[in-house]
Structures are given as structure tokens and as C-alpha cells.
mmCIF file of C-alpha atoms in Angstrom:
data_model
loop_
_atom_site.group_PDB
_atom_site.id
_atom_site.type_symbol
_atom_site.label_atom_id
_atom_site.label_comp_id
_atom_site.label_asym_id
_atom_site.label_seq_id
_atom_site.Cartn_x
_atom_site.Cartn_y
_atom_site.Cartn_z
ATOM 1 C CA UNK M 1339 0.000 0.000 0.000
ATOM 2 C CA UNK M 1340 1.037 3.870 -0.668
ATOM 3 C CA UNK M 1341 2.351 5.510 2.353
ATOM 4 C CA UNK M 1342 4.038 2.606 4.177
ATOM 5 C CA UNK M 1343 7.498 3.196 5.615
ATOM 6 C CA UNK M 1344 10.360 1.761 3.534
ATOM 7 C CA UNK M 1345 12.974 -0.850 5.287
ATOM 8 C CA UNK M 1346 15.503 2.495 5.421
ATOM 9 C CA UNK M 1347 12.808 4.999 7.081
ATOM 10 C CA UNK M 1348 11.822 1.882 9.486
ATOM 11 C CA UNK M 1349 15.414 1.979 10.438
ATOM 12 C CA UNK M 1350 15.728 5.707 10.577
ATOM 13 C CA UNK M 1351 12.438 6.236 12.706
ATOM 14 C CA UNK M 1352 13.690 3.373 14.998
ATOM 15 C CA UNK M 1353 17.312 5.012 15.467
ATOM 16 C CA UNK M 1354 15.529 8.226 16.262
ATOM 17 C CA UNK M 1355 13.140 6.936 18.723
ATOM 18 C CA UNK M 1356 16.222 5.028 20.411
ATOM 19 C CA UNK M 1357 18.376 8.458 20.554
ATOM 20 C CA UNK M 1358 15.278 10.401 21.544
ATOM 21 C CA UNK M 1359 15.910 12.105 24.935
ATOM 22 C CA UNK M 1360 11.818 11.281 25.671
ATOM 23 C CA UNK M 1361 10.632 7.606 24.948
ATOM 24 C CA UNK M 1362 7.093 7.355 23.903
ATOM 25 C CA UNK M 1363 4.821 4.676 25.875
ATOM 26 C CA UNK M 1364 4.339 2.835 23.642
ATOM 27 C CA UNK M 1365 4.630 2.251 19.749
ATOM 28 C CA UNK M 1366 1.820 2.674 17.108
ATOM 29 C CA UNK M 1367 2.502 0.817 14.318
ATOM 30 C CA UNK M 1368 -0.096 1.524 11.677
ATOM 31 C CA UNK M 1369 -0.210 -1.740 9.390
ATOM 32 C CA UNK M 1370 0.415 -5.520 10.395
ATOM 33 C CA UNK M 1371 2.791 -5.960 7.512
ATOM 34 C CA UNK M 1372 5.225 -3.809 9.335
ATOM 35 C CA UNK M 1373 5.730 -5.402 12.366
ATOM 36 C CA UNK M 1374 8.629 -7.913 11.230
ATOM 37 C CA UNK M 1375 10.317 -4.733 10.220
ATOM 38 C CA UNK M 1376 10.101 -2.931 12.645
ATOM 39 C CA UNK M 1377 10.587 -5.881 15.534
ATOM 40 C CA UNK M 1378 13.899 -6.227 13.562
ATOM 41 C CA UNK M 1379 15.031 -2.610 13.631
ATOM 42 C CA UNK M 1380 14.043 -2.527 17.147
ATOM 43 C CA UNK M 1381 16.045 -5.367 18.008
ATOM 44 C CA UNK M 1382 19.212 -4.529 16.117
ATOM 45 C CA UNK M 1383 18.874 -1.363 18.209
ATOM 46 C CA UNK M 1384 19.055 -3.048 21.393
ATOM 47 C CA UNK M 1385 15.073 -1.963 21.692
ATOM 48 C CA UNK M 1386 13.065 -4.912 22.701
ATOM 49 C CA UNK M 1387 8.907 -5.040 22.192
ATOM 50 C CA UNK M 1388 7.399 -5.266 24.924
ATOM 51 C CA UNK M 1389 10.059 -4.639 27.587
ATOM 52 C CA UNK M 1390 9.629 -0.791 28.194
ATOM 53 C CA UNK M 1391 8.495 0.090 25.186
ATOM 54 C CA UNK M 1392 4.930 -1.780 24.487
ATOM 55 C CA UNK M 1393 3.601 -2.063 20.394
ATOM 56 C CA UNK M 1394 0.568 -2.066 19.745
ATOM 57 C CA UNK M 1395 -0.404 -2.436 15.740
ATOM 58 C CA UNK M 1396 -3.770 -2.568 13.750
ATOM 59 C CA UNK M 1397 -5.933 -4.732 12.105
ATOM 60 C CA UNK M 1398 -4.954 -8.437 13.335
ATOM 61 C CA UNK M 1399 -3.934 -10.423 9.992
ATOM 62 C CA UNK M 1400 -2.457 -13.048 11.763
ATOM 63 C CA UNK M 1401 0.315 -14.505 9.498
ATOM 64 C CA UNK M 1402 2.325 -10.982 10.291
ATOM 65 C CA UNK M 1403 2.071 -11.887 14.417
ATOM 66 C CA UNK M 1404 4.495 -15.262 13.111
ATOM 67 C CA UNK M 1405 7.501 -15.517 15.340
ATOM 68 C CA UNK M 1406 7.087 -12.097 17.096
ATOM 69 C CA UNK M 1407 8.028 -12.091 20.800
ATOM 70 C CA UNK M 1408 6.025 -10.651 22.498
ATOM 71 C CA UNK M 1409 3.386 -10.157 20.201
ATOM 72 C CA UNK M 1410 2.130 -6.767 20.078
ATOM 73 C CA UNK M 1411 -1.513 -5.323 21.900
ATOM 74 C CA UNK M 1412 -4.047 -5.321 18.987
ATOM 75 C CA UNK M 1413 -6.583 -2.388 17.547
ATOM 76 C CA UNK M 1414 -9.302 -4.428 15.277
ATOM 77 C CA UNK M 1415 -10.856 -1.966 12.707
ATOM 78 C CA UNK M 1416 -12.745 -4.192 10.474
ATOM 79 C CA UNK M 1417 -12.154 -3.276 6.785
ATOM 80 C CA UNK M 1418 -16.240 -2.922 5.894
ATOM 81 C CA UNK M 1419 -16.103 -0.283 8.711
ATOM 82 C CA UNK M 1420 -13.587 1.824 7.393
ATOM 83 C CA UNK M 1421 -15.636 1.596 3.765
ATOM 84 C CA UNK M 1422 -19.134 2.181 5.337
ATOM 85 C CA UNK M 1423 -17.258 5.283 7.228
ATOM 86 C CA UNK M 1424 -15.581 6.483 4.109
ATOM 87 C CA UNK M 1425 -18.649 6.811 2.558
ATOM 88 C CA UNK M 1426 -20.515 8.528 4.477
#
């Protein structure tokens, strides 16, 4: 999809939030497909999910959630929501 974070601006974003003087609470990561990415870029940072810095990601398509430790806090938006709300 159009929009989505390359691998190289996952990897900047993730070396910014590691060198950022505030951490957030958590992280919002906006599409399932991401999360392998960014678990990666947080690990190679010496960030780890869940351990001080919670992620919490959208839409629940399961085959993404494969192999992640801990897997992230889920926001469910069903897709014929977003299309009944876009129409309206």
C-alpha cells in the first residue's frame, strides 16, 4: 500500500526513537505488515517489544504476528467499517 514506511525509514524512525531524549509509551505501528520490520530494527537497536516500550499495531492479519516475541496489543478496525465510514 502507498504511504508505508520503507525498510531504510523503518530503520531511521527506529534510530531516532532510540536516541530520543523522551521515549514514547508505547509504539503505534499503523499496518500488520510492518511489524517484522520494525521488531527487527528494534532489536538490532538493542530496543526490545514489549520490555519498556509496548507495540501495539492494527488490524490483526495473523500470518504478520508469526515468530514475534512478544506479540504486540491489537486495535481491530474491520475493513467494511472503514468503507461504510468512508462513505458517508
Amino acid at each position: 500500500p502507498c504511504n508505508q514506511p520503507q525498510p531504510g525509514e523503518i530503520r531511521r524512525l527506529v534510530e531516532a526513537l532510540k536516541n530520543a531524549p523522551l521515549r514514547p509509551e508505547a509504539l503505534y505501528v499503523m499496518a500488520d505488515n510492518l511489524l517484522p520490520a520494525v521488531y527487527n530494527q528494534l532489536a538490532a537497536t538493542g530496543l526490545m517489544p514489549g520490555r519498556g516500550l509496548p507495540v501495539v499495531s492494527c488490524n490483526s492479519e495473523s500470518p504478520y504476528f508469526t515468530n514475534l516475541v512478544p506479540e504486540p496489543a491489537r486495535v481491530n478496525i474491520p475493513a467494511e467499517e472503514i468503507g461504510f465510514r468512508a462513505v458517508e
